[in-house]
mmCIF file of C-alpha atoms in Angstrom:
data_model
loop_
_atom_site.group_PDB
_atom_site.id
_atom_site.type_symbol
_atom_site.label_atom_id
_atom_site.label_comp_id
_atom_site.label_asym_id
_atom_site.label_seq_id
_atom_site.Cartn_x
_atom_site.Cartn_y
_atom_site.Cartn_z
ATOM 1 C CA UNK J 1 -15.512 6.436 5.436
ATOM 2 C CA UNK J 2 -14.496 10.191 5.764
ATOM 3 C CA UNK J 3 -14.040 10.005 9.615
ATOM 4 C CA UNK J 4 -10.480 10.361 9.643
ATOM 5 C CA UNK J 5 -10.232 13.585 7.265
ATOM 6 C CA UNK J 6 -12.950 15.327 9.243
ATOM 7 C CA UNK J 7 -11.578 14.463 12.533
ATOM 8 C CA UNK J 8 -8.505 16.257 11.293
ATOM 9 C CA UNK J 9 -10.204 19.367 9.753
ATOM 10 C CA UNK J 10 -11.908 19.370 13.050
ATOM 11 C CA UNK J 11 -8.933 19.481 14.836
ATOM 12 C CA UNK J 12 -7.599 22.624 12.950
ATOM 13 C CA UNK J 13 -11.055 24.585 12.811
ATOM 14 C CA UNK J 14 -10.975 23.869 17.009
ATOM 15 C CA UNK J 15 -7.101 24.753 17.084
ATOM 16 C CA UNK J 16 -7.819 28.083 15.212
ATOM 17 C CA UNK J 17 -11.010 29.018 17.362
ATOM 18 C CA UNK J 18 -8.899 28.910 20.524
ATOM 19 C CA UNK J 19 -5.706 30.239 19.054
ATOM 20 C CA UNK J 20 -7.760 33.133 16.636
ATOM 21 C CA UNK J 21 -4.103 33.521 14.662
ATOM 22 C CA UNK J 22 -6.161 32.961 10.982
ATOM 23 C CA UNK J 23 -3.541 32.494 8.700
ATOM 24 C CA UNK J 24 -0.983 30.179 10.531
ATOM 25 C CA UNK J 25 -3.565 27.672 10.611
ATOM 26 C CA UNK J 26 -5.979 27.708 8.330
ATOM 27 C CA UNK J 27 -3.942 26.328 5.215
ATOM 28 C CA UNK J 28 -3.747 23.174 7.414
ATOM 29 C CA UNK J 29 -6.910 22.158 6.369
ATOM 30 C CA UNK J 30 -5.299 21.241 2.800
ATOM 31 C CA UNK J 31 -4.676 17.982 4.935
ATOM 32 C CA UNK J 32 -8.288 16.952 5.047
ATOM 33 C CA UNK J 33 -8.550 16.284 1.035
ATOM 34 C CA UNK J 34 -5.463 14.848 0.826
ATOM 35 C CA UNK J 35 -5.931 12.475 3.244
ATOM 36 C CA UNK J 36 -9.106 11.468 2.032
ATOM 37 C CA UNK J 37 -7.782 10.820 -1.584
ATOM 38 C CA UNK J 38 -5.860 7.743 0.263
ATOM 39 C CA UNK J 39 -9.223 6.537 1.749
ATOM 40 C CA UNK J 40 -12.102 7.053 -0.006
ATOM 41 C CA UNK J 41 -13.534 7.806 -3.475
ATOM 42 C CA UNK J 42 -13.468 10.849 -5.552
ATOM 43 C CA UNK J 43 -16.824 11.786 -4.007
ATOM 44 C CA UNK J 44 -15.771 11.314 -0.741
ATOM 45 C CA UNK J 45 -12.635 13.575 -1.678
ATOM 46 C CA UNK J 46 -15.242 15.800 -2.757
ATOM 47 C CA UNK J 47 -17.285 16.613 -0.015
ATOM 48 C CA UNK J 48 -14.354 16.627 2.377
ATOM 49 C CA UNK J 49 -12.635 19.296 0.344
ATOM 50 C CA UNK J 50 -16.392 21.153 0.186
ATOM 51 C CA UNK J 51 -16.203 20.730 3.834
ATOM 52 C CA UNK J 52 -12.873 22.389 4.093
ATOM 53 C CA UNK J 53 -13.508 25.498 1.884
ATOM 54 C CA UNK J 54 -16.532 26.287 3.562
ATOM 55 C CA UNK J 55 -14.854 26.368 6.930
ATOM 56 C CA UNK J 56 -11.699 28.215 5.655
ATOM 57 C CA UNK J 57 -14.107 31.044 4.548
ATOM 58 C CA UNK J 58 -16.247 31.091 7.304
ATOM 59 C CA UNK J 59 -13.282 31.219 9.462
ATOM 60 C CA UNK J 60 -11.057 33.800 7.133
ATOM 61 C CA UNK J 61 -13.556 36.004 7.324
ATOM 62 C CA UNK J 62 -14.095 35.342 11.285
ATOM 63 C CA UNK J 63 -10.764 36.404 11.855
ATOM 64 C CA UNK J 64 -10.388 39.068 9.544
ATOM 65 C CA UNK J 65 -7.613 37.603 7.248
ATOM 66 C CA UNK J 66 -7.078 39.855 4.312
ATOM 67 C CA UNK J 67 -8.968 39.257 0.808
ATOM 68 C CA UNK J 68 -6.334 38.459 -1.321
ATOM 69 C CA UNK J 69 -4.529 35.882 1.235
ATOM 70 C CA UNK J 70 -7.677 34.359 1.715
ATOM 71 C CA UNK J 71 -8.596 33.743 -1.851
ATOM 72 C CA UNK J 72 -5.084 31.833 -2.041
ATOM 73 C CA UNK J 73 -5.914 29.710 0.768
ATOM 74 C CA UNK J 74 -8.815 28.777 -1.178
ATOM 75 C CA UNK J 75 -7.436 28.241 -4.204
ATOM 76 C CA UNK J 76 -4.883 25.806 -3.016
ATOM 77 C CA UNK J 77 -7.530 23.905 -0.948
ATOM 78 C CA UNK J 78 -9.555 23.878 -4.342
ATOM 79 C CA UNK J 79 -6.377 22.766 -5.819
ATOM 80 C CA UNK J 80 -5.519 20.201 -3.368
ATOM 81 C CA UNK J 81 -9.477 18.676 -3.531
ATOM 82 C CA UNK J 82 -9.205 18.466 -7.493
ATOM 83 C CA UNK J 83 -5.903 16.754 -7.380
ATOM 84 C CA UNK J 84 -6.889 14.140 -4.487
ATOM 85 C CA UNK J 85 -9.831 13.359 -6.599
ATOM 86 C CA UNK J 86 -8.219 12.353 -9.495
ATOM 87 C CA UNK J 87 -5.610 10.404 -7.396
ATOM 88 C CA UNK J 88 -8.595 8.346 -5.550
ATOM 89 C CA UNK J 89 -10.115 7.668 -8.930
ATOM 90 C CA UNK J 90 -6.845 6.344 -10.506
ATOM 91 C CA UNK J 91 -6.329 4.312 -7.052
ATOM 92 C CA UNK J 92 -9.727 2.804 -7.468
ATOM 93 C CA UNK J 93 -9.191 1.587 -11.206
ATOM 94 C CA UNK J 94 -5.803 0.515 -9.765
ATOM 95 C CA UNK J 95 -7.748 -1.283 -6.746
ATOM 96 C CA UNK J 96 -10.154 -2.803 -9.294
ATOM 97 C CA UNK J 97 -7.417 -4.136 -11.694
ATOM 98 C CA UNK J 98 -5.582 -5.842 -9.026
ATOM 99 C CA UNK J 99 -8.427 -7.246 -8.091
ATOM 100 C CA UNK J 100 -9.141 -8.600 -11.532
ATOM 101 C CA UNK J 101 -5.544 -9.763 -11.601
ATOM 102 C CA UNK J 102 -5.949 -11.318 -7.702
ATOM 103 C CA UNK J 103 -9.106 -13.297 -9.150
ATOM 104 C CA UNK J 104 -7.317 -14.480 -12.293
ATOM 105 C CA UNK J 105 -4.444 -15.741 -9.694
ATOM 106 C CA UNK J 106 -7.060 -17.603 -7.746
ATOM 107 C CA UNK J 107 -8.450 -19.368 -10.793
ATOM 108 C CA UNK J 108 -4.908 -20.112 -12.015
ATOM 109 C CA UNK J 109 -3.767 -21.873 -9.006
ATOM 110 C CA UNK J 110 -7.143 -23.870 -8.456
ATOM 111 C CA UNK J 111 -6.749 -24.905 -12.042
ATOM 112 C CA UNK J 112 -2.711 -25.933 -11.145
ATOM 113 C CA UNK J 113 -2.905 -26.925 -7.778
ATOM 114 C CA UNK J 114 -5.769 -28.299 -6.852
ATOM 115 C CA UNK J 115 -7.240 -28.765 -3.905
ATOM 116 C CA UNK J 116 -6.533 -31.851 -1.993
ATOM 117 C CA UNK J 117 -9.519 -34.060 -0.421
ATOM 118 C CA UNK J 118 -8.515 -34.637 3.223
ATOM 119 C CA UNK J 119 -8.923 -38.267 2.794
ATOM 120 C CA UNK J 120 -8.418 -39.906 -0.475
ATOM 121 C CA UNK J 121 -8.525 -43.696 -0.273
ATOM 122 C CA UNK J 122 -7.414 -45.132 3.257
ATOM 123 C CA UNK J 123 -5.164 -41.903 3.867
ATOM 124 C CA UNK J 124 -5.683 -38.969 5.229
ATOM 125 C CA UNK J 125 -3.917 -35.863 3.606
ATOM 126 C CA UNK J 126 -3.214 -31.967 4.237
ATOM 127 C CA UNK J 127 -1.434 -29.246 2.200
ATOM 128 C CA UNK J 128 -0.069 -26.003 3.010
ATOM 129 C CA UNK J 129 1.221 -23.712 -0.368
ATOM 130 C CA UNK J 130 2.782 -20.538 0.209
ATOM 131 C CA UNK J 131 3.926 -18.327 -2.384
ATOM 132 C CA UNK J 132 6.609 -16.111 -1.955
ATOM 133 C CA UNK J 133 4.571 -13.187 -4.077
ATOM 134 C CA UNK J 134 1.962 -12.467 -2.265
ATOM 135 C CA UNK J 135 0.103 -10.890 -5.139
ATOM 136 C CA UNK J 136 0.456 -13.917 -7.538
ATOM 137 C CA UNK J 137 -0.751 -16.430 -5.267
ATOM 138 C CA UNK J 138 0.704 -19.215 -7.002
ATOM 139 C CA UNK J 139 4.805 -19.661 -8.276
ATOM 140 C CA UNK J 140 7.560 -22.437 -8.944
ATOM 141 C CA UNK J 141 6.523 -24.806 -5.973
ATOM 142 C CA UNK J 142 3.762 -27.766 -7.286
ATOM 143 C CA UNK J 143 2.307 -30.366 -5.939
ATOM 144 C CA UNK J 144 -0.608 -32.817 -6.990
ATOM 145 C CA UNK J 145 -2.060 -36.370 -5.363
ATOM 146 C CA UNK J 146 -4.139 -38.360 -7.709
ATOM 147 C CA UNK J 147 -6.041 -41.956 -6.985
ATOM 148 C CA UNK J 148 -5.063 -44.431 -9.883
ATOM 149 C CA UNK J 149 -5.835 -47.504 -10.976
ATOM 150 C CA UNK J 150 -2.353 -48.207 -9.531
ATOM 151 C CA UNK J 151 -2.819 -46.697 -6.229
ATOM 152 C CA UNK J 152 -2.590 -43.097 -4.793
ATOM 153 C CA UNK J 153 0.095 -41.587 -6.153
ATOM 154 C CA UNK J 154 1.520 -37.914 -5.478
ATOM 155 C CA UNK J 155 4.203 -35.550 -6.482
ATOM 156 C CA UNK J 156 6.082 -32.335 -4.630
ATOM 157 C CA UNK J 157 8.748 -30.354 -6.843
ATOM 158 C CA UNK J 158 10.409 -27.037 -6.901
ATOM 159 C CA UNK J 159 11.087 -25.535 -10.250
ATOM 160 C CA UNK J 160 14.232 -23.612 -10.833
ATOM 161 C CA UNK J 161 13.627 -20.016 -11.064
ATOM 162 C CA UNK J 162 10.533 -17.271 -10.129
ATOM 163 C CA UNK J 163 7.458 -15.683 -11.958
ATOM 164 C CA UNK J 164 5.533 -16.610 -14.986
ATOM 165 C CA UNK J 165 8.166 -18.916 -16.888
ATOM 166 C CA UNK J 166 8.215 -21.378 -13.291
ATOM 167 C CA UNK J 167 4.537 -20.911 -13.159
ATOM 168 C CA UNK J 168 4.635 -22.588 -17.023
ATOM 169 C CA UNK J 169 7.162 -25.168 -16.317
ATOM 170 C CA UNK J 170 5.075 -26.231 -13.331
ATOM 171 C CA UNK J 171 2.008 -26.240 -15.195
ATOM 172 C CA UNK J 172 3.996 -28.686 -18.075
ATOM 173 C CA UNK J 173 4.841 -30.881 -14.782
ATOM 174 C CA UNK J 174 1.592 -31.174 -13.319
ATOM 175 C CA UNK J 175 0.037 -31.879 -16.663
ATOM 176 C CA UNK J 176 2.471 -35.090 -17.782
ATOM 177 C CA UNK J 177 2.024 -36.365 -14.099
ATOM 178 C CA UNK J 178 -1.809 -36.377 -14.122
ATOM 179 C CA UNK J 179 -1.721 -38.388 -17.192
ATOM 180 C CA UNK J 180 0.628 -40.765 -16.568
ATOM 181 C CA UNK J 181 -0.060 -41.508 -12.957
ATOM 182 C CA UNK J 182 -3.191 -42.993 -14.739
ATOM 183 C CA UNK J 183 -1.344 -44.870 -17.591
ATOM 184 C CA UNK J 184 1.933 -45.944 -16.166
ATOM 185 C CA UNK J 185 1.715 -49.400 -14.033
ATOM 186 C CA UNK J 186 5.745 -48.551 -12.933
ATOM 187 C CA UNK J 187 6.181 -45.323 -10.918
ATOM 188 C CA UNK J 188 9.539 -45.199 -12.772
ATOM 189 C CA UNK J 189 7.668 -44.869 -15.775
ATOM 190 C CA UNK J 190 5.714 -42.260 -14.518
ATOM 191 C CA UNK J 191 8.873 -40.071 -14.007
ATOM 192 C CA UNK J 192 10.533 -41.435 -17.048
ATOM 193 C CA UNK J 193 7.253 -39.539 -18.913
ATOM 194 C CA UNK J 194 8.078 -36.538 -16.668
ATOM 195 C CA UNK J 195 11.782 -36.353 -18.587
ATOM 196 C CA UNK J 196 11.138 -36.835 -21.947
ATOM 197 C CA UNK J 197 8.359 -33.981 -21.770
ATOM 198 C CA UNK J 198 10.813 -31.670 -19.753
ATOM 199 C CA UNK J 199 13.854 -32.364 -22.004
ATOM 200 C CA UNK J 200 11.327 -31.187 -25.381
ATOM 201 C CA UNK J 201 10.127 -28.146 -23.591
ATOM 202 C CA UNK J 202 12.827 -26.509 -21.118
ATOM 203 C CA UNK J 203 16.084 -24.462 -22.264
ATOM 204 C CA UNK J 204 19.499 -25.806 -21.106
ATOM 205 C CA UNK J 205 19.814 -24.331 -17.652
ATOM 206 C CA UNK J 206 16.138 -25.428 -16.625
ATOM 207 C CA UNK J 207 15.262 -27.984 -14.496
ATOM 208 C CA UNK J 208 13.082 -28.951 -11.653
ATOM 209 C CA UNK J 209 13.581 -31.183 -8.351
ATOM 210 C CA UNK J 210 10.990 -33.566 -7.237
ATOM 211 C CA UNK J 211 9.967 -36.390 -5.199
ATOM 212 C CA UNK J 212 7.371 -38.943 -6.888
ATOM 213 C CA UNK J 213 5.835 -41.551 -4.359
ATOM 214 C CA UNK J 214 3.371 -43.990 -4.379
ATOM 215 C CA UNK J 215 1.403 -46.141 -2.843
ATOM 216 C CA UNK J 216 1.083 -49.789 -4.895
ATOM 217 C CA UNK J 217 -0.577 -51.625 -2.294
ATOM 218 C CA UNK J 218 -1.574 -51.426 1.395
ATOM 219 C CA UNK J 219 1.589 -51.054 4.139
ATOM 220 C CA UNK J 220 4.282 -50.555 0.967
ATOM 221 C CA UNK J 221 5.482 -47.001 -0.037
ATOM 222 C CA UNK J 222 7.532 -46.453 -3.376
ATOM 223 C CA UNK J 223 9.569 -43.189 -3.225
ATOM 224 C CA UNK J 224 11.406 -41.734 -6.335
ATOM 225 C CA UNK J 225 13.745 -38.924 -5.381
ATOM 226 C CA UNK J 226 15.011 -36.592 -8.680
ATOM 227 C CA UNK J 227 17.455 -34.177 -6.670
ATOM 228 C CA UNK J 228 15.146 -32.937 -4.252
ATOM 229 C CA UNK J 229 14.888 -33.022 -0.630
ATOM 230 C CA UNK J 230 13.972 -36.086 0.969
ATOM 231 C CA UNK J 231 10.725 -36.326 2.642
ATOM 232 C CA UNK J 232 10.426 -37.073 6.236
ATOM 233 C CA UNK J 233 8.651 -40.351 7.419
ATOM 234 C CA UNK J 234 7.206 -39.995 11.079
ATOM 235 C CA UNK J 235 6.376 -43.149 12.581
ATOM 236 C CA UNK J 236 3.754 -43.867 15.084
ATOM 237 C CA UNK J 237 6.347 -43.347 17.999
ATOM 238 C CA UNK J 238 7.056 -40.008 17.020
ATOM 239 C CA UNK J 239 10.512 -40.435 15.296
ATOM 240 C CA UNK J 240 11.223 -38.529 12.728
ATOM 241 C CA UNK J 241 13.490 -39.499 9.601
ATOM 242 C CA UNK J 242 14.878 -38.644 6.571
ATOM 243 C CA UNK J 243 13.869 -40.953 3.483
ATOM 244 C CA UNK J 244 16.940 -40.250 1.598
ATOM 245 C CA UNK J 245 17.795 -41.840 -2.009
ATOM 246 C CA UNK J 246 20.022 -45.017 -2.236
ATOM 247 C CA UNK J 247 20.565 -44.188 -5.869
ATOM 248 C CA UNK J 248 21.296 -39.722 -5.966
ATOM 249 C CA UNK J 249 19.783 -38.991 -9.782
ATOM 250 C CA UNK J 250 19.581 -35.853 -11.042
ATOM 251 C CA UNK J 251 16.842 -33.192 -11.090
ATOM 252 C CA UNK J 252 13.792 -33.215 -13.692
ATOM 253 C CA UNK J 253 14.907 -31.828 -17.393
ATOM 254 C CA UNK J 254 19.210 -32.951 -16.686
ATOM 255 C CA UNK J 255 19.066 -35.991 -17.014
ATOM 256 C CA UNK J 256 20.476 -36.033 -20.783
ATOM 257 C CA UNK J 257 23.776 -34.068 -19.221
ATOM 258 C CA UNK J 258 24.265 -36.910 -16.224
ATOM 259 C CA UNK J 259 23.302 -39.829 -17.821
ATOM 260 C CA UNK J 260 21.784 -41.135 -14.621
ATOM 261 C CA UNK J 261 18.442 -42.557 -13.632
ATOM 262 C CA UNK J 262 16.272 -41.986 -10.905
ATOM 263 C CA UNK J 263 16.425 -45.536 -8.398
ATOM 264 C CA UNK J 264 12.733 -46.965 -6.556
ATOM 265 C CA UNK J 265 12.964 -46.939 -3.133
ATOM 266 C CA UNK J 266 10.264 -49.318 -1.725
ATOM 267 C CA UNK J 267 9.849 -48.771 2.046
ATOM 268 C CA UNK J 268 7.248 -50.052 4.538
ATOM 269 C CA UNK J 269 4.304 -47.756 5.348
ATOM 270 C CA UNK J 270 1.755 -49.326 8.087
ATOM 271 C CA UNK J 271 -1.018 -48.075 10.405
ATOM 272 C CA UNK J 272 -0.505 -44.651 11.925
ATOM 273 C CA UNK J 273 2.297 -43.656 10.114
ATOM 274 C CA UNK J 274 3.638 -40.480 8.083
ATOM 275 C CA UNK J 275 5.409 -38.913 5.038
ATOM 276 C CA UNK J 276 6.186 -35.181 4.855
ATOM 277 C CA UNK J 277 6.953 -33.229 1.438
ATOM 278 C CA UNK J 278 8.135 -29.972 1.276
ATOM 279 C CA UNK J 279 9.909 -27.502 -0.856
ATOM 280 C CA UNK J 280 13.311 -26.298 0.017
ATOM 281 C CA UNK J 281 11.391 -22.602 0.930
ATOM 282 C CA UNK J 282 10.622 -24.350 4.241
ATOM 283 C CA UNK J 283 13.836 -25.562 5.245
ATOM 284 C CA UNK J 284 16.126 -22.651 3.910
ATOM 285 C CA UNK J 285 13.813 -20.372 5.570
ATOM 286 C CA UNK J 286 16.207 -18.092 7.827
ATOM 287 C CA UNK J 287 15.052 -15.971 11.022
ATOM 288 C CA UNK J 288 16.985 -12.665 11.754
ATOM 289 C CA UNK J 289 20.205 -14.373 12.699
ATOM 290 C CA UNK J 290 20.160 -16.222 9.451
ATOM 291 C CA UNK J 291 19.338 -19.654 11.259
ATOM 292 C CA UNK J 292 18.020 -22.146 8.849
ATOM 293 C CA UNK J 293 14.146 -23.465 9.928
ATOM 294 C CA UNK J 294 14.290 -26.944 11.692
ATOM 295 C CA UNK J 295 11.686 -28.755 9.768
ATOM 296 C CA UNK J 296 12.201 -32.513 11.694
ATOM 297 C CA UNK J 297 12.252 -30.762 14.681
ATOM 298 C CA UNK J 298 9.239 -28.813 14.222
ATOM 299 C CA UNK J 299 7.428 -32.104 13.100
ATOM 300 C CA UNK J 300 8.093 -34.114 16.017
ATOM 301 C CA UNK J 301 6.820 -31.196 18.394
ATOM 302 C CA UNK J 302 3.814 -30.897 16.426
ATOM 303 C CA UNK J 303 2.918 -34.258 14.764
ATOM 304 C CA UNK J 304 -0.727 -35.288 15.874
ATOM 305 C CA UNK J 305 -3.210 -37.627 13.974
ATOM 306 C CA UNK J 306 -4.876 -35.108 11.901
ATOM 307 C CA UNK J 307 -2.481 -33.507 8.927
ATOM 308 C CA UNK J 308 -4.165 -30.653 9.168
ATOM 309 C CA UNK J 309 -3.695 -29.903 12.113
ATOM 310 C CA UNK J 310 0.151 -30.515 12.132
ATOM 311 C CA UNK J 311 0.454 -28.792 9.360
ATOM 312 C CA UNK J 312 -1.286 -25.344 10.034
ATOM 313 C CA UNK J 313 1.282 -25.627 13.619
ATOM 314 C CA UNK J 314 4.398 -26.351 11.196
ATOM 315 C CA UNK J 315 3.193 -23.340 8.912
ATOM 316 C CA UNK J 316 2.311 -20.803 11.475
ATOM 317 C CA UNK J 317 6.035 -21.468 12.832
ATOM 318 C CA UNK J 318 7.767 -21.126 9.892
ATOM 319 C CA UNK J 319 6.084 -17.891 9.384
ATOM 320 C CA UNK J 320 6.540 -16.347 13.209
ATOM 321 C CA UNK J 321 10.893 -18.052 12.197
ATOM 322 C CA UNK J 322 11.006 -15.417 9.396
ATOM 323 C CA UNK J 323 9.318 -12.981 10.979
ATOM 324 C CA UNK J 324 6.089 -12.343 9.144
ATOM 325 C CA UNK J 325 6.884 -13.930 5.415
ATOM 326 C CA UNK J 326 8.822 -16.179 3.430
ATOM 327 C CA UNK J 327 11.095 -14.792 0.683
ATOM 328 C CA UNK J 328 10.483 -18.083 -1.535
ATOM 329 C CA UNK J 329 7.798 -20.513 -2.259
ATOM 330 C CA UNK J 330 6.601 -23.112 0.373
ATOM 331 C CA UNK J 331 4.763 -26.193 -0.119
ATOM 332 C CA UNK J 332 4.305 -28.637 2.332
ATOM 333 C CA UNK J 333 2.087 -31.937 2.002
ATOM 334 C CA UNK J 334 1.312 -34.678 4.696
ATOM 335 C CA UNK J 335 -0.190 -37.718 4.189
ATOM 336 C CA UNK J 336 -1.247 -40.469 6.805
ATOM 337 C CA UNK J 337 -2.616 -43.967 7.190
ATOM 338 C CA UNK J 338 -4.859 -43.832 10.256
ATOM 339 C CA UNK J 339 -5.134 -47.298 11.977
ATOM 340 C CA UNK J 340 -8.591 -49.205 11.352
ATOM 341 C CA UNK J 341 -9.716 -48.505 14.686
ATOM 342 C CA UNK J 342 -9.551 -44.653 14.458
ATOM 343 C CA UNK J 343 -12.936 -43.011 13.479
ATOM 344 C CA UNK J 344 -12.666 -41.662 10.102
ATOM 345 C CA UNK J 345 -14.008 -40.108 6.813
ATOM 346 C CA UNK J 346 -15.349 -43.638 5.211
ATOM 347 C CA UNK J 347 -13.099 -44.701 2.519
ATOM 348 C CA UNK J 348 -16.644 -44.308 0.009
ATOM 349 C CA UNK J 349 -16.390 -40.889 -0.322
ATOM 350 C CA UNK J 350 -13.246 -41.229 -2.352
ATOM 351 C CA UNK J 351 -13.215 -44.848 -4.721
ATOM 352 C CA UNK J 352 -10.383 -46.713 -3.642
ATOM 353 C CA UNK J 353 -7.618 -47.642 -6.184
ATOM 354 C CA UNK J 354 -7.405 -51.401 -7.808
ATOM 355 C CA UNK J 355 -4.031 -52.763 -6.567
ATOM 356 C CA UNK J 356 -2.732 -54.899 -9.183
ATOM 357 C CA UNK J 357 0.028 -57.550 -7.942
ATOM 358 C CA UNK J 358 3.290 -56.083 -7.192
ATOM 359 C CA UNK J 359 5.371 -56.308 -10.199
ATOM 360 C CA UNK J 360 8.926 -57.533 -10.626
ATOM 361 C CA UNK J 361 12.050 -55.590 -9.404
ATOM 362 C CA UNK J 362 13.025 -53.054 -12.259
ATOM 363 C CA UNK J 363 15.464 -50.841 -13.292
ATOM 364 C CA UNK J 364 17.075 -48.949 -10.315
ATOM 365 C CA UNK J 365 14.505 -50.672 -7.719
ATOM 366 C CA UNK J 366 15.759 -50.425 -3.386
ATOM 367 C CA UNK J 367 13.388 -53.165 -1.655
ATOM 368 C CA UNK J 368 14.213 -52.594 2.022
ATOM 369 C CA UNK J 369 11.416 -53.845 4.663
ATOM 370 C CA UNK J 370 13.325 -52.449 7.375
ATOM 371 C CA UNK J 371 14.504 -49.535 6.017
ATOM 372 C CA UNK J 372 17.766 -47.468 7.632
ATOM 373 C CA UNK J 373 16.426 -43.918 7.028
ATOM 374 C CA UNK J 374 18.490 -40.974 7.525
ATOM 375 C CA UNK J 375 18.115 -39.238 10.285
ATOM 376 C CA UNK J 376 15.857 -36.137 9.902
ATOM 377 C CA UNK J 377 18.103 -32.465 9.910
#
């Protein structure tokens, strides 16, 4: 729409009526082209500048302005049109690109990080994915939930660095979790798969944290912590705490430099309640007096029984702590088990998962049935 460029060359041919002064206002009307090359298309350019030479005669010769100063005036307007319409055409093929690129994004992070059902066996799950490019869509921050044959299982990491090389490594992730969440009875296994794969493919100073968890069978939670931060478990009361590791292991892709292994953390996880995963671009999110974003807080104000609800509170907060956007990648996923009395999505829209019996205590296995968790910070 040409509305605004003609309301301004309407202002000046008005301005110039009253006033009558020719010359000190008729090369103003150079601003109706130009302002239409940052609006519309070369056509639209086009007609505006048509618009504004006809009037800039008309009114020349109205007020008697000399020949040759009129003929510049109309040069540069000419001069002015021509240019904005080659600007609008090589914004337009700059428009389209991007949007090419935007699309390509999309497809990239459906392919990565796809989306989650809101119920997937007897839970009930949300995600919220932010990436710190706005353009890109997608960046370092993963995230995946799969049903298995050894219950739901899901993973939330944070890959060391930004732009297409995280993007790759997150990709690699994703990929070796997928498959082995489906082959690998022991959730140690699982991130054991995650290492080896890692160690082949990522240089020296590469490496990504992550928190593995799963769910064997029904009221049990297995938690493997590699170096990332430790998700918050919310239980039906509202209390908020910090599952941190008994056994501190190193991040994905270092293990070769520590020597240490990831421990299982088994934990109790009944009717109604919680586990939060995040990235660290939540919780080192900083407001204008460099104040760090209260994550446990902000989850007991706005914990509810639908994820997605809490969630899309917890994310519109963080955004209106930084003022407007995040300066890093944010992923945040919630999952719940609703108590059998509340109505829900029935658990045959998603096939639930064949526990197998629990298997014996491994490697670097925490039983604890009444857990002391952390308190949340």
């Amino acid at each position: 729409m040409a509305v605004l460029p003609v309301l301004i060359v309407s202002v000046v041919v008005c301005v110039d009526l009253a006033d009558g002064a020719g010359m000190i206002w008729l090369p103003l009307l150079a601003a109706g082209p130009a302002l239409a090359a940052t609006t519309n298309g070369p056509r639209g350019v086009l007609w505006v500048g048509l618009l504004t030479v006809v009037l800039c005669a008309t009114l020349g010769t109205r007020d008697g302005v000399p020949g040759r100063e009129l003929a510049a005036v109309l040069s540069a307007l000419v001069a002015v049109t021509l240019a904005g319409g080659l600007a609008s055409a090589l914004r337009g093929r700059r428009e389209r690109v991007l949007a090419a690129v935007r699309s390509v994004a999309e497809t990239a992070q459906h392919a990565l990080l796809k989306p989650v059902p809101a119920t997937v066996g007897p839970y009930q799950v949300a995600v919220r994915y932010s990436a710190a490019a706005a353009e890109a869509r997608i960046g370092g921050d993963l995230y995946a939930l799969v049903p298995t044959p050894y219950g739901v299982r899901l993973i939330v990491g944070d890959v060391r660095g930004k732009g297409l090389p995280a993007v790759g490594t997150a990709a690699l992730v994703l990929g070796v979790f997928r498959e082995a969440a489906y082959d690998e009875p022991d959730l140690l296994a699982v991130v054991d798969r995650i290492e080896r794969s890692l160690a082949r493919n990522l240089g020296h100073d590469d490496f990504v944290t992550a928190v593995v968890v799963g769910f064997p069978q029904a009221g049990h939670l297995e938690v493997v912590n590699c170096g990332h931060t430790p998700p918050l478990l919310v239980r039906p009361s509202g209390s908020v705490a910090a599952v941190e590791p008994t056994h501190p292991a190193p991040p994905l892709g270092l293990r070769a430099l520590t020597g240490e292994t990831p421990g299982l953390r088994v934990l109790p996880f009944t009717d109604g309640d919680q586990l939060l995963l995040y990235t660290d671009g939540v919780t080192e999110a900083r407001d204008r007096g460099r104040a760090f974003y209260p994550l446990a807080e902000g989850l007991e104000r706005h914990v509810s029984r639908e994820p997605a609800r809490t969630l899309d509170a917890l994310h519109d907060e963080l955004l209106a702590h930084v003022g407007g956007r995040l300066h890093d990648d944010a992923a945040l996923l919630l999952i719940r088990k609703p108590a059998l009395s509340e109505s829900r999505v029935p658990e045959a829209t998603v096939p639930a998962a064949t526990v197998p019996e629990p298997a014996p205590p491994a490697r670097g296995r925490c039983f604890s049935e009444a857990p002391d968790l952390a308190p949340g910070r």
